[in-house]
mmCIF file of C-alpha atoms in Angstrom:
data_model
loop_
_atom_site.group_PDB
_atom_site.id
_atom_site.type_symbol
_atom_site.label_atom_id
_atom_site.label_comp_id
_atom_site.label_asym_id
_atom_site.label_seq_id
_atom_site.Cartn_x
_atom_site.Cartn_y
_atom_site.Cartn_z
ATOM 1 C CA UNK A 7 -8.753 -9.752 -6.901
ATOM 2 C CA UNK A 8 -9.905 -7.445 -9.659
ATOM 3 C CA UNK A 9 -13.036 -9.573 -9.937
ATOM 4 C CA UNK A 10 -14.151 -8.310 -6.546
ATOM 5 C CA UNK A 11 -14.749 -4.850 -7.891
ATOM 6 C CA UNK A 12 -16.754 -5.909 -10.948
ATOM 7 C CA UNK A 13 -20.428 -5.172 -10.623
ATOM 8 C CA UNK A 14 -23.304 -3.331 -12.255
ATOM 9 C CA UNK A 15 -22.379 -0.981 -15.080
ATOM 10 C CA UNK A 16 -23.948 1.883 -13.127
ATOM 11 C CA UNK A 17 -21.651 1.179 -10.186
ATOM 12 C CA UNK A 18 -18.567 1.143 -12.385
ATOM 13 C CA UNK A 19 -19.693 4.367 -14.053
ATOM 14 C CA UNK A 20 -20.231 5.987 -10.666
ATOM 15 C CA UNK A 21 -16.737 5.049 -9.506
ATOM 16 C CA UNK A 22 -15.299 6.421 -12.750
ATOM 17 C CA UNK A 23 -17.048 9.736 -12.230
ATOM 18 C CA UNK A 24 -15.943 9.920 -8.592
ATOM 19 C CA UNK A 25 -12.327 9.305 -9.663
ATOM 20 C CA UNK A 26 -12.538 12.005 -12.341
ATOM 21 C CA UNK A 27 -13.970 14.537 -9.901
ATOM 22 C CA UNK A 28 -11.328 13.591 -7.327
ATOM 23 C CA UNK A 29 -8.470 14.096 -9.784
ATOM 24 C CA UNK A 30 -9.943 17.320 -11.207
ATOM 25 C CA UNK A 31 -10.847 18.999 -7.934
ATOM 26 C CA UNK A 32 -13.694 21.056 -9.370
ATOM 27 C CA UNK A 33 -15.320 20.096 -12.667
ATOM 28 C CA UNK A 34 -18.516 20.567 -14.696
ATOM 29 C CA UNK A 35 -20.821 17.911 -16.136
ATOM 30 C CA UNK A 36 -19.744 18.883 -19.648
ATOM 31 C CA UNK A 37 -16.086 18.368 -18.752
ATOM 32 C CA UNK A 38 -16.909 14.998 -17.184
ATOM 33 C CA UNK A 39 -18.547 13.908 -20.432
ATOM 34 C CA UNK A 40 -15.494 14.999 -22.416
ATOM 35 C CA UNK A 41 -13.062 13.223 -20.086
ATOM 36 C CA UNK A 42 -15.060 10.005 -19.710
ATOM 37 C CA UNK A 43 -16.438 9.601 -23.225
ATOM 38 C CA UNK A 44 -19.899 9.060 -21.732
ATOM 39 C CA UNK A 45 -23.009 10.725 -23.100
ATOM 40 C CA UNK A 46 -24.430 13.830 -21.476
ATOM 41 C CA UNK A 47 -27.536 11.891 -20.466
ATOM 42 C CA UNK A 48 -25.443 9.211 -18.752
ATOM 43 C CA UNK A 49 -23.404 11.831 -16.937
ATOM 44 C CA UNK A 50 -26.573 13.605 -15.767
ATOM 45 C CA UNK A 51 -28.103 10.385 -14.395
ATOM 46 C CA UNK A 52 -24.893 9.352 -12.655
ATOM 47 C CA UNK A 53 -24.206 12.779 -11.169
ATOM 48 C CA UNK A 54 -27.770 13.001 -9.849
ATOM 49 C CA UNK A 55 -27.369 9.625 -8.136
ATOM 50 C CA UNK A 56 -24.032 10.686 -6.634
ATOM 51 C CA UNK A 57 -25.499 13.965 -5.416
ATOM 52 C CA UNK A 58 -28.427 12.109 -3.823
ATOM 53 C CA UNK A 59 -25.994 9.675 -2.178
ATOM 54 C CA UNK A 60 -23.951 12.545 -0.742
ATOM 55 C CA UNK A 61 -20.775 11.674 -2.659
ATOM 56 C CA UNK A 62 -20.715 14.871 -4.728
ATOM 57 C CA UNK A 63 -21.792 18.444 -4.033
ATOM 58 C CA UNK A 64 -22.482 21.374 -6.326
ATOM 59 C CA UNK A 65 -20.119 24.234 -5.634
ATOM 60 C CA UNK A 66 -21.032 27.347 -7.582
ATOM 61 C CA UNK A 67 -20.759 28.050 -11.274
ATOM 62 C CA UNK A 68 -18.027 28.506 -13.838
ATOM 63 C CA UNK A 69 -16.974 31.914 -15.146
ATOM 64 C CA UNK A 70 -19.052 33.288 -17.987
ATOM 65 C CA UNK A 71 -17.523 32.536 -21.398
ATOM 66 C CA UNK A 72 -20.247 33.849 -23.674
ATOM 67 C CA UNK A 73 -22.611 30.955 -23.067
ATOM 68 C CA UNK A 74 -24.548 29.454 -20.186
ATOM 69 C CA UNK A 75 -22.541 29.238 -16.984
ATOM 70 C CA UNK A 76 -21.861 25.642 -15.935
ATOM 71 C CA UNK A 77 -22.617 24.263 -12.507
ATOM 72 C CA UNK A 78 -19.444 22.931 -10.902
ATOM 73 C CA UNK A 79 -19.079 19.723 -8.923
ATOM 74 C CA UNK A 80 -16.618 18.550 -6.312
ATOM 75 C CA UNK A 81 -16.257 15.661 -3.910
ATOM 76 C CA UNK A 82 -18.134 15.725 -0.655
ATOM 77 C CA UNK A 83 -15.090 14.479 1.214
ATOM 78 C CA UNK A 84 -17.156 13.857 4.349
ATOM 79 C CA UNK A 85 -19.666 11.788 2.378
ATOM 80 C CA UNK A 86 -17.877 8.485 2.938
ATOM 81 C CA UNK A 87 -15.042 7.142 5.041
ATOM 82 C CA UNK A 88 -13.002 3.949 5.002
ATOM 83 C CA UNK A 89 -10.636 2.260 7.423
ATOM 84 C CA UNK A 90 -7.251 0.994 6.317
ATOM 85 C CA UNK A 91 -5.271 -1.500 8.394
ATOM 86 C CA UNK A 92 -1.693 -2.601 7.801
ATOM 87 C CA UNK A 93 -0.734 -5.696 9.763
ATOM 88 C CA UNK A 94 2.683 -7.197 10.325
ATOM 89 C CA UNK A 95 4.701 -8.803 13.077
ATOM 90 C CA UNK A 96 5.937 -5.553 14.610
ATOM 91 C CA UNK A 97 3.015 -3.145 14.294
ATOM 92 C CA UNK A 98 -0.646 -2.777 13.333
ATOM 93 C CA UNK A 99 -1.398 0.604 11.783
ATOM 94 C CA UNK A 100 -4.931 1.962 11.368
ATOM 95 C CA UNK A 101 -6.050 5.005 9.406
ATOM 96 C CA UNK A 102 -9.460 6.512 8.732
ATOM 97 C CA UNK A 103 -9.609 8.314 5.396
ATOM 98 C CA UNK A 104 -12.304 10.456 3.837
ATOM 99 C CA UNK A 105 -13.452 10.305 0.237
ATOM 100 C CA UNK A 106 -10.589 12.553 -0.849
ATOM 101 C CA UNK A 107 -7.991 10.166 0.556
ATOM 102 C CA UNK A 108 -7.165 12.470 3.475
ATOM 103 C CA UNK A 109 -6.290 10.814 6.786
ATOM 104 C CA UNK A 110 -8.749 12.089 9.389
ATOM 105 C CA UNK A 111 -8.070 9.541 12.126
ATOM 106 C CA UNK A 112 -5.238 7.199 13.047
ATOM 107 C CA UNK A 113 -4.311 4.593 15.597
ATOM 108 C CA UNK A 114 -1.480 2.091 16.040
ATOM 109 C CA UNK A 115 -0.837 -0.881 18.275
ATOM 110 C CA UNK A 116 1.592 -3.722 18.773
ATOM 111 C CA UNK A 117 2.022 -6.183 15.919
ATOM 112 C CA UNK A 118 0.672 -9.688 15.652
ATOM 113 C CA UNK A 119 3.913 -11.217 16.943
ATOM 114 C CA UNK A 120 3.260 -14.773 18.037
ATOM 115 C CA UNK A 121 -0.376 -14.135 18.983
ATOM 116 C CA UNK A 122 -3.014 -16.496 17.581
ATOM 117 C CA UNK A 123 -5.065 -14.953 14.784
ATOM 118 C CA UNK A 124 -8.479 -15.043 16.439
ATOM 119 C CA UNK A 125 -7.126 -13.194 19.482
ATOM 120 C CA UNK A 126 -5.646 -10.553 17.169
ATOM 121 C CA UNK A 127 -8.939 -10.233 15.284
ATOM 122 C CA UNK A 128 -10.810 -9.629 18.548
ATOM 123 C CA UNK A 129 -8.301 -6.918 19.427
ATOM 124 C CA UNK A 130 -8.547 -5.405 15.945
ATOM 125 C CA UNK A 131 -12.326 -5.100 16.271
ATOM 126 C CA UNK A 132 -11.874 -2.935 19.375
ATOM 127 C CA UNK A 133 -9.155 -0.903 17.687
ATOM 128 C CA UNK A 134 -11.358 -0.290 14.647
ATOM 129 C CA UNK A 135 -13.822 1.410 16.962
ATOM 130 C CA UNK A 136 -10.942 3.425 18.414
ATOM 131 C CA UNK A 137 -9.845 4.763 15.027
ATOM 132 C CA UNK A 138 -13.442 5.709 14.171
ATOM 133 C CA UNK A 139 -13.539 7.653 17.420
ATOM 134 C CA UNK A 140 -10.301 9.502 16.635
ATOM 135 C CA UNK A 141 -11.874 10.681 13.382
ATOM 136 C CA UNK A 142 -15.168 11.657 14.975
ATOM 137 C CA UNK A 143 -17.215 9.245 12.827
ATOM 138 C CA UNK A 144 -20.271 8.133 14.769
ATOM 139 C CA UNK A 145 -22.416 6.648 11.990
ATOM 140 C CA UNK A 146 -21.340 3.371 10.418
ATOM 141 C CA UNK A 147 -23.597 4.220 7.467
ATOM 142 C CA UNK A 148 -20.800 6.541 6.326
ATOM 143 C CA UNK A 149 -18.147 3.791 6.433
ATOM 144 C CA UNK A 150 -17.700 1.832 3.211
ATOM 145 C CA UNK A 151 -15.605 -0.854 4.883
ATOM 146 C CA UNK A 152 -12.181 -1.966 6.035
ATOM 147 C CA UNK A 153 -9.205 -2.622 3.805
ATOM 148 C CA UNK A 154 -6.511 -4.887 5.236
ATOM 149 C CA UNK A 155 -2.938 -4.788 3.945
ATOM 150 C CA UNK A 156 -1.172 -8.070 4.706
ATOM 151 C CA UNK A 157 2.164 -9.692 3.851
ATOM 152 C CA UNK A 158 2.569 -13.020 2.079
ATOM 153 C CA UNK A 159 0.623 -14.719 -0.669
ATOM 154 C CA UNK A 160 -3.128 -14.157 -0.787
ATOM 155 C CA UNK A 161 -6.034 -15.860 -2.473
ATOM 156 C CA UNK A 162 -9.424 -14.656 -3.632
ATOM 157 C CA UNK A 163 -11.263 -16.132 -0.643
ATOM 158 C CA UNK A 164 -9.811 -13.602 1.788
ATOM 159 C CA UNK A 165 -7.161 -16.022 3.039
ATOM 160 C CA UNK A 166 -3.644 -14.909 3.915
ATOM 161 C CA UNK A 167 -1.004 -17.507 3.108
ATOM 162 C CA UNK A 168 1.865 -15.963 5.028
ATOM 163 C CA UNK A 169 4.292 -18.800 4.275
ATOM 164 C CA UNK A 170 7.353 -17.780 6.239
ATOM 165 C CA UNK A 171 10.247 -19.576 7.897
ATOM 166 C CA UNK A 172 8.129 -20.221 10.964
ATOM 167 C CA UNK A 173 4.781 -21.864 10.157
ATOM 168 C CA UNK A 174 2.179 -20.395 12.492
ATOM 169 C CA UNK A 175 -1.555 -20.396 13.043
ATOM 170 C CA UNK A 176 -1.714 -17.510 10.566
ATOM 171 C CA UNK A 177 -0.878 -19.853 7.716
ATOM 172 C CA UNK A 178 -4.034 -20.170 5.584
ATOM 173 C CA UNK A 179 -6.056 -18.118 8.092
ATOM 174 C CA UNK A 180 -9.137 -16.526 6.490
ATOM 175 C CA UNK A 181 -8.780 -13.085 8.050
ATOM 176 C CA UNK A 182 -11.273 -11.389 5.744
ATOM 177 C CA UNK A 183 -14.453 -13.182 6.917
ATOM 178 C CA UNK A 184 -13.205 -13.347 10.510
ATOM 179 C CA UNK A 185 -12.709 -9.580 10.789
ATOM 180 C CA UNK A 186 -15.955 -8.897 8.950
ATOM 181 C CA UNK A 187 -17.860 -10.997 11.482
ATOM 182 C CA UNK A 188 -16.089 -9.282 14.381
ATOM 183 C CA UNK A 189 -16.757 -5.727 13.163
ATOM 184 C CA UNK A 190 -19.950 -5.946 11.125
ATOM 185 C CA UNK A 191 -18.202 -4.027 8.324
ATOM 186 C CA UNK A 192 -17.225 -5.277 4.851
ATOM 187 C CA UNK A 193 -13.557 -6.310 4.742
ATOM 188 C CA UNK A 194 -11.243 -6.571 1.742
ATOM 189 C CA UNK A 195 -7.813 -8.188 1.949
ATOM 190 C CA UNK A 196 -4.929 -7.003 -0.215
ATOM 191 C CA UNK A 197 -1.138 -7.298 -0.441
ATOM 192 C CA UNK A 198 0.731 -4.744 1.657
ATOM 193 C CA UNK A 199 2.910 -3.747 -1.295
ATOM 194 C CA UNK A 200 -0.119 -3.295 -3.583
ATOM 195 C CA UNK A 201 -1.754 -1.158 -0.915
ATOM 196 C CA UNK A 202 1.394 0.948 -0.610
ATOM 197 C CA UNK A 203 1.333 1.521 -4.382
ATOM 198 C CA UNK A 204 -2.347 2.457 -4.277
ATOM 199 C CA UNK A 205 -1.647 4.856 -1.438
ATOM 200 C CA UNK A 206 0.977 6.619 -3.554
ATOM 201 C CA UNK A 207 -1.314 6.715 -6.581
ATOM 202 C CA UNK A 208 -4.684 7.444 -4.997
ATOM 203 C CA UNK A 209 -3.681 10.446 -2.905
ATOM 204 C CA UNK A 210 -2.456 12.138 -6.058
ATOM 205 C CA UNK A 211 1.308 12.048 -5.725
ATOM 206 C CA UNK A 212 1.897 9.908 -8.831
ATOM 207 C CA UNK A 213 0.318 10.987 -12.133
ATOM 208 C CA UNK A 214 -2.019 8.463 -13.741
ATOM 209 C CA UNK A 215 -0.060 8.702 -16.988
ATOM 210 C CA UNK A 216 3.064 7.251 -15.369
ATOM 211 C CA UNK A 217 3.985 3.572 -15.046
ATOM 212 C CA UNK A 218 5.524 3.101 -11.624
ATOM 213 C CA UNK A 219 6.505 0.559 -9.002
ATOM 214 C CA UNK A 220 6.216 0.952 -5.264
ATOM 215 C CA UNK A 221 9.029 -1.118 -3.758
ATOM 216 C CA UNK A 222 7.762 -1.999 -0.282
ATOM 217 C CA UNK A 223 10.087 -3.251 2.451
ATOM 218 C CA UNK A 224 9.050 -4.607 5.841
ATOM 219 C CA UNK A 225 10.364 -8.005 6.972
ATOM 220 C CA UNK A 226 10.471 -8.965 3.289
ATOM 221 C CA UNK A 227 10.096 -7.177 -0.040
ATOM 222 C CA UNK A 228 7.226 -6.648 -2.482
ATOM 223 C CA UNK A 229 6.647 -4.534 -5.579
ATOM 224 C CA UNK A 230 3.259 -2.944 -6.209
ATOM 225 C CA UNK A 231 3.067 -2.233 -9.947
ATOM 226 C CA UNK A 232 0.740 0.405 -11.397
ATOM 227 C CA UNK A 233 0.664 0.478 -15.198
ATOM 228 C CA UNK A 234 -1.536 2.942 -17.055
ATOM 229 C CA UNK A 235 -3.346 3.800 -13.838
ATOM 230 C CA UNK A 236 -4.208 0.143 -13.097
ATOM 231 C CA UNK A 237 -2.602 -2.292 -10.661
ATOM 232 C CA UNK A 238 -0.930 -5.187 -12.429
ATOM 233 C CA UNK A 239 -1.911 -8.333 -10.517
ATOM 234 C CA UNK A 240 -0.890 -11.403 -12.515
ATOM 235 C CA UNK A 241 -2.880 -14.576 -13.070
ATOM 236 C CA UNK A 242 -3.528 -15.288 -9.375
ATOM 237 C CA UNK A 243 -3.379 -11.698 -8.067
ATOM 238 C CA UNK A 244 0.066 -12.335 -6.581
ATOM 239 C CA UNK A 245 2.286 -10.392 -8.993
ATOM 240 C CA UNK A 246 5.026 -8.363 -7.332
ATOM 241 C CA UNK A 247 6.879 -10.871 -5.126
ATOM 242 C CA UNK A 248 10.193 -9.223 -5.929
ATOM 243 C CA UNK A 249 11.646 -10.581 -2.698
ATOM 244 C CA UNK A 250 11.953 -13.890 -4.516
ATOM 245 C CA UNK A 251 13.750 -12.554 -7.573
ATOM 246 C CA UNK A 252 16.896 -14.692 -7.789
ATOM 247 C CA UNK A 253 20.033 -12.536 -7.703
ATOM 248 C CA UNK A 254 22.605 -15.224 -6.915
ATOM 249 C CA UNK A 255 22.022 -18.605 -8.554
ATOM 250 C CA UNK A 256 22.964 -21.286 -6.047
ATOM 251 C CA UNK A 257 23.433 -18.663 -3.332
ATOM 252 C CA UNK A 258 21.992 -18.342 0.166
ATOM 253 C CA UNK A 259 19.021 -20.669 0.728
ATOM 254 C CA UNK A 260 15.673 -18.882 0.962
ATOM 255 C CA UNK A 261 12.690 -20.072 2.987
ATOM 256 C CA UNK A 262 10.688 -20.289 -0.263
ATOM 257 C CA UNK A 263 12.834 -23.252 -1.356
ATOM 258 C CA UNK A 264 14.965 -21.382 -3.874
ATOM 259 C CA UNK A 265 18.459 -19.973 -3.379
ATOM 260 C CA UNK A 266 19.905 -16.507 -3.746
ATOM 261 C CA UNK A 267 16.564 -14.657 -3.569
ATOM 262 C CA UNK A 268 16.662 -10.909 -2.910
ATOM 263 C CA UNK A 269 15.066 -11.434 0.503
ATOM 264 C CA UNK A 270 17.669 -14.047 1.423
ATOM 265 C CA UNK A 271 20.647 -11.893 0.463
ATOM 266 C CA UNK A 272 19.420 -8.383 1.291
ATOM 267 C CA UNK A 273 16.331 -8.533 3.534
ATOM 268 C CA UNK A 274 16.280 -7.374 7.162
ATOM 269 C CA UNK A 275 16.994 -10.914 8.381
ATOM 270 C CA UNK A 276 20.101 -11.105 6.164
ATOM 271 C CA UNK A 277 21.255 -7.669 7.334
ATOM 272 C CA UNK A 278 20.902 -8.687 10.982
ATOM 273 C CA UNK A 279 22.775 -11.940 10.308
ATOM 274 C CA UNK A 280 25.719 -10.090 8.767
ATOM 275 C CA UNK A 281 25.786 -7.552 11.588
ATOM 276 C CA UNK A 282 25.935 -10.336 14.163
ATOM 277 C CA UNK A 283 29.068 -11.629 12.431
ATOM 278 C CA UNK A 284 30.875 -8.364 13.182
ATOM 279 C CA UNK A 285 32.792 -8.641 16.493
ATOM 280 C CA UNK A 286 31.317 -6.518 19.255
ATOM 281 C CA UNK A 287 28.533 -5.057 17.117
ATOM 282 C CA UNK A 288 25.729 -6.996 18.800
ATOM 283 C CA UNK A 289 26.734 -5.739 22.230
ATOM 284 C CA UNK A 290 27.258 -2.163 21.029
ATOM 285 C CA UNK A 291 23.789 -1.970 19.498
ATOM 286 C CA UNK A 292 21.943 -4.266 21.889
ATOM 287 C CA UNK A 293 21.065 -6.746 19.145
ATOM 288 C CA UNK A 294 19.235 -9.841 20.367
ATOM 289 C CA UNK A 295 19.575 -12.031 17.286
ATOM 290 C CA UNK A 296 16.225 -13.629 18.149
ATOM 291 C CA UNK A 297 13.950 -14.462 15.188
ATOM 292 C CA UNK A 298 11.078 -12.535 16.791
ATOM 293 C CA UNK A 299 13.267 -9.420 17.050
ATOM 294 C CA UNK A 300 14.403 -9.142 13.438
ATOM 295 C CA UNK A 301 12.623 -5.866 12.776
ATOM 296 C CA UNK A 302 13.842 -4.262 16.009
ATOM 297 C CA UNK A 303 17.408 -5.423 15.394
ATOM 298 C CA UNK A 304 17.285 -4.202 11.804
ATOM 299 C CA UNK A 305 15.979 -0.800 12.920
ATOM 300 C CA UNK A 306 18.932 -0.457 15.322
ATOM 301 C CA UNK A 307 21.393 -1.356 12.560
ATOM 302 C CA UNK A 308 19.749 0.951 10.031
ATOM 303 C CA UNK A 309 19.698 3.826 12.514
ATOM 304 C CA UNK A 310 23.400 3.380 13.245
ATOM 305 C CA UNK A 311 24.128 3.157 9.517
ATOM 306 C CA UNK A 312 22.331 6.449 8.923
ATOM 307 C CA UNK A 313 24.404 8.065 11.693
ATOM 308 C CA UNK A 314 27.645 6.576 10.322
ATOM 309 C CA UNK A 315 30.898 7.212 12.154
ATOM 310 C CA UNK A 316 29.096 9.518 14.620
ATOM 311 C CA UNK A 317 27.968 6.496 16.674
ATOM 312 C CA UNK A 318 29.674 3.375 17.944
ATOM 313 C CA UNK A 319 29.510 0.656 15.301
ATOM 314 C CA UNK A 320 28.075 3.076 12.740
ATOM 315 C CA UNK A 321 30.771 2.434 10.143
ATOM 316 C CA UNK A 322 30.264 -1.335 10.314
ATOM 317 C CA UNK A 323 26.509 -0.905 10.087
ATOM 318 C CA UNK A 324 26.903 1.386 7.089
ATOM 319 C CA UNK A 325 28.923 -1.309 5.289
ATOM 320 C CA UNK A 326 26.255 -3.936 6.010
ATOM 321 C CA UNK A 327 23.328 -1.738 4.965
ATOM 322 C CA UNK A 328 25.104 -0.560 1.818
ATOM 323 C CA UNK A 329 25.622 -4.183 0.794
ATOM 324 C CA UNK A 330 21.870 -4.755 1.194
ATOM 325 C CA UNK A 331 21.144 -1.560 -0.736
ATOM 326 C CA UNK A 332 23.344 -2.661 -3.643
ATOM 327 C CA UNK A 333 21.339 -5.855 -3.987
ATOM 328 C CA UNK A 334 18.048 -3.976 -3.754
ATOM 329 C CA UNK A 335 19.332 -1.604 -6.433
ATOM 330 C CA UNK A 336 20.204 -4.534 -8.709
ATOM 331 C CA UNK A 337 16.700 -5.955 -8.356
ATOM 332 C CA UNK A 338 15.030 -2.611 -9.019
ATOM 333 C CA UNK A 339 17.308 -1.999 -12.004
ATOM 334 C CA UNK A 340 16.256 -5.329 -13.514
ATOM 335 C CA UNK A 341 12.596 -4.511 -12.926
ATOM 336 C CA UNK A 342 13.059 -1.086 -14.497
ATOM 337 C CA UNK A 343 14.681 -2.596 -17.587
ATOM 338 C CA UNK A 344 11.947 -5.207 -17.993
ATOM 339 C CA UNK A 345 8.988 -2.871 -17.406
ATOM 340 C CA UNK A 346 10.273 0.454 -18.800
ATOM 341 C CA UNK A 347 9.151 2.388 -15.726
ATOM 342 C CA UNK A 348 8.755 6.130 -15.228
ATOM 343 C CA UNK A 349 9.061 6.107 -11.456
ATOM 344 C CA UNK A 350 10.145 3.978 -8.485
ATOM 345 C CA UNK A 351 8.875 4.792 -4.977
ATOM 346 C CA UNK A 352 10.579 3.186 -1.976
ATOM 347 C CA UNK A 353 8.108 2.637 0.841
ATOM 348 C CA UNK A 354 7.630 0.624 4.019
ATOM 349 C CA UNK A 355 8.887 0.426 7.601
ATOM 350 C CA UNK A 356 12.284 -1.024 6.656
ATOM 351 C CA UNK A 357 13.138 2.304 5.001
ATOM 352 C CA UNK A 358 12.206 4.377 8.060
ATOM 353 C CA UNK A 359 15.761 4.820 9.394
ATOM 354 C CA UNK A 360 18.112 4.303 6.441
ATOM 355 C CA UNK A 361 15.844 4.973 3.477
ATOM 356 C CA UNK A 362 18.224 7.563 2.011
ATOM 357 C CA UNK A 363 20.970 4.930 1.705
ATOM 358 C CA UNK A 364 18.684 2.649 -0.298
ATOM 359 C CA UNK A 365 17.295 5.526 -2.361
ATOM 360 C CA UNK A 366 20.756 6.721 -3.342
ATOM 361 C CA UNK A 367 21.888 3.210 -4.288
ATOM 362 C CA UNK A 368 18.797 2.620 -6.433
ATOM 363 C CA UNK A 369 19.007 6.066 -7.993
ATOM 364 C CA UNK A 370 22.686 5.592 -8.917
ATOM 365 C CA UNK A 371 22.041 2.157 -10.428
ATOM 366 C CA UNK A 372 19.001 3.229 -12.431
ATOM 367 C CA UNK A 373 20.410 6.525 -13.679
ATOM 368 C CA UNK A 374 23.787 5.028 -14.578
ATOM 369 C CA UNK A 375 22.878 1.557 -15.815
ATOM 370 C CA UNK A 376 19.262 1.534 -16.985
ATOM 371 C CA UNK A 377 19.082 0.212 -20.534
ATOM 372 C CA UNK A 378 16.785 3.095 -21.475
ATOM 373 C CA UNK A 379 18.643 5.832 -19.600
ATOM 374 C CA UNK A 380 19.300 7.721 -22.852
ATOM 375 C CA UNK A 381 15.622 7.496 -23.811
ATOM 376 C CA UNK A 382 14.016 8.846 -20.647
ATOM 377 C CA UNK A 383 14.861 9.379 -16.970
ATOM 378 C CA UNK A 384 13.401 7.307 -14.134
ATOM 379 C CA UNK A 385 12.411 9.118 -10.947
ATOM 380 C CA UNK A 386 13.522 7.317 -7.775
ATOM 381 C CA UNK A 387 12.151 8.674 -4.504
ATOM 382 C CA UNK A 388 11.234 7.800 -0.944
ATOM 383 C CA UNK A 389 7.562 7.694 -0.034
ATOM 384 C CA UNK A 390 6.245 10.707 1.854
ATOM 385 C CA UNK A 391 3.465 8.661 3.444
ATOM 386 C CA UNK A 392 5.755 7.100 6.059
ATOM 387 C CA UNK A 393 4.577 4.127 8.083
ATOM 388 C CA UNK A 394 0.982 4.772 6.976
ATOM 389 C CA UNK A 395 1.527 4.094 3.256
ATOM 390 C CA UNK A 396 0.102 0.560 3.182
ATOM 391 C CA UNK A 397 -2.750 1.432 5.556
ATOM 392 C CA UNK A 398 -3.740 4.447 3.436
ATOM 393 C CA UNK A 399 -3.717 2.267 0.327
ATOM 394 C CA UNK A 400 -5.791 -0.374 2.103
ATOM 395 C CA UNK A 401 -8.362 2.292 2.957
ATOM 396 C CA UNK A 402 -8.555 3.323 -0.693
ATOM 397 C CA UNK A 403 -9.268 -0.314 -1.604
ATOM 398 C CA UNK A 404 -12.203 -0.250 0.818
ATOM 399 C CA UNK A 405 -13.416 3.065 -0.592
ATOM 400 C CA UNK A 406 -13.172 1.883 -4.183
ATOM 401 C CA UNK A 407 -14.948 -1.385 -3.464
ATOM 402 C CA UNK A 408 -17.770 0.082 -1.396
ATOM 403 C CA UNK A 409 -18.594 3.513 -2.770
ATOM 404 C CA UNK A 410 -21.993 2.579 -4.149
ATOM 405 C CA UNK A 411 -23.003 0.239 -1.328
ATOM 406 C CA UNK A 412 -23.012 2.134 1.994
ATOM 407 C CA UNK A 413 -23.116 0.128 5.184
ATOM 408 C CA UNK A 414 -26.389 0.197 7.089
ATOM 409 C CA UNK A 415 -25.551 -1.681 10.282
ATOM 410 C CA UNK A 416 -23.209 -0.308 12.950
ATOM 411 C CA UNK A 417 -20.034 -2.139 13.983
ATOM 412 C CA UNK A 418 -20.487 -4.323 17.019
#
């Protein structure tokens, strides 16, 4: 997908300057030249264009240091907006972010469930207008586009290949052009776990100098990898399917065709299956066991696990969730050893109730068993972006891809 963002040299230069101003807060043209390696003339041309486009503003002058005082620049955070959408079976989350990555509008609705894709797209078009309204954005000329965070394998044509246990109409559905037609706004499709990683990185919580992984958990698992400030995508832009890392050769069959995959032994579906094997636990927690209720059942189990012995069935749930967490920790440990990471961020709706249990298991494994533990520490933390992490990252994808090409037609 990196090819989507390639364009004119001027556009790439403009995005570079915007990123440098964003990370610096307030900065002069001279400092931009030093940080970017670009000539003063190139910086002057680019900054003028960005000022004319309303992306940057001049904000006073630097303190006198014996020479000419420098004019300072900062982002015009209200100069552009983007919409981020995270879609999954249980929930659709919308955010409207400004140029600084700040959420200025939000909206959520029921997930796609068993609904046909074109019906969901029609609903999403109405909900896009709703999130614009919550943020007070009335001119579509300020909206760079919509970023969509989706689960499953993706291709470069804007097609989501969800490939799950239950084949549905969503399999091979080209959501990108369909939503673009329905809204009149440019749409970019991206992995939910990549978006979650971009959300962590883009809003400034993770330093650009660090190599990190965002381990994203919803119904399955994914790992968004940011190395040297760039997303690692792999040959087909599908790197990060950690849910299909084999932990138990010849173990539990996985829907992908392999056996013993992380998702098969530790995913929400596996956790629910083990809980249903415990006598009386289904009745105590109101578990349905239905395939369409996996996320809801898992949330009930995770919530009871977090409460522990304080609630009925809590001890049993804690055992089940800890077993899942140990497997997740083993997968993250292997990834840490292979990639020599600085940081691991756990993100996604599956960590909403019992995230601390998973964090502690991963932290213990990495700090105690990492091959490079005597060389440098690895930070393991829960995301602070909550259920919006993938949607925020999706919005940053739309911002990054559309900064220099503002939309001129309003959404229908």
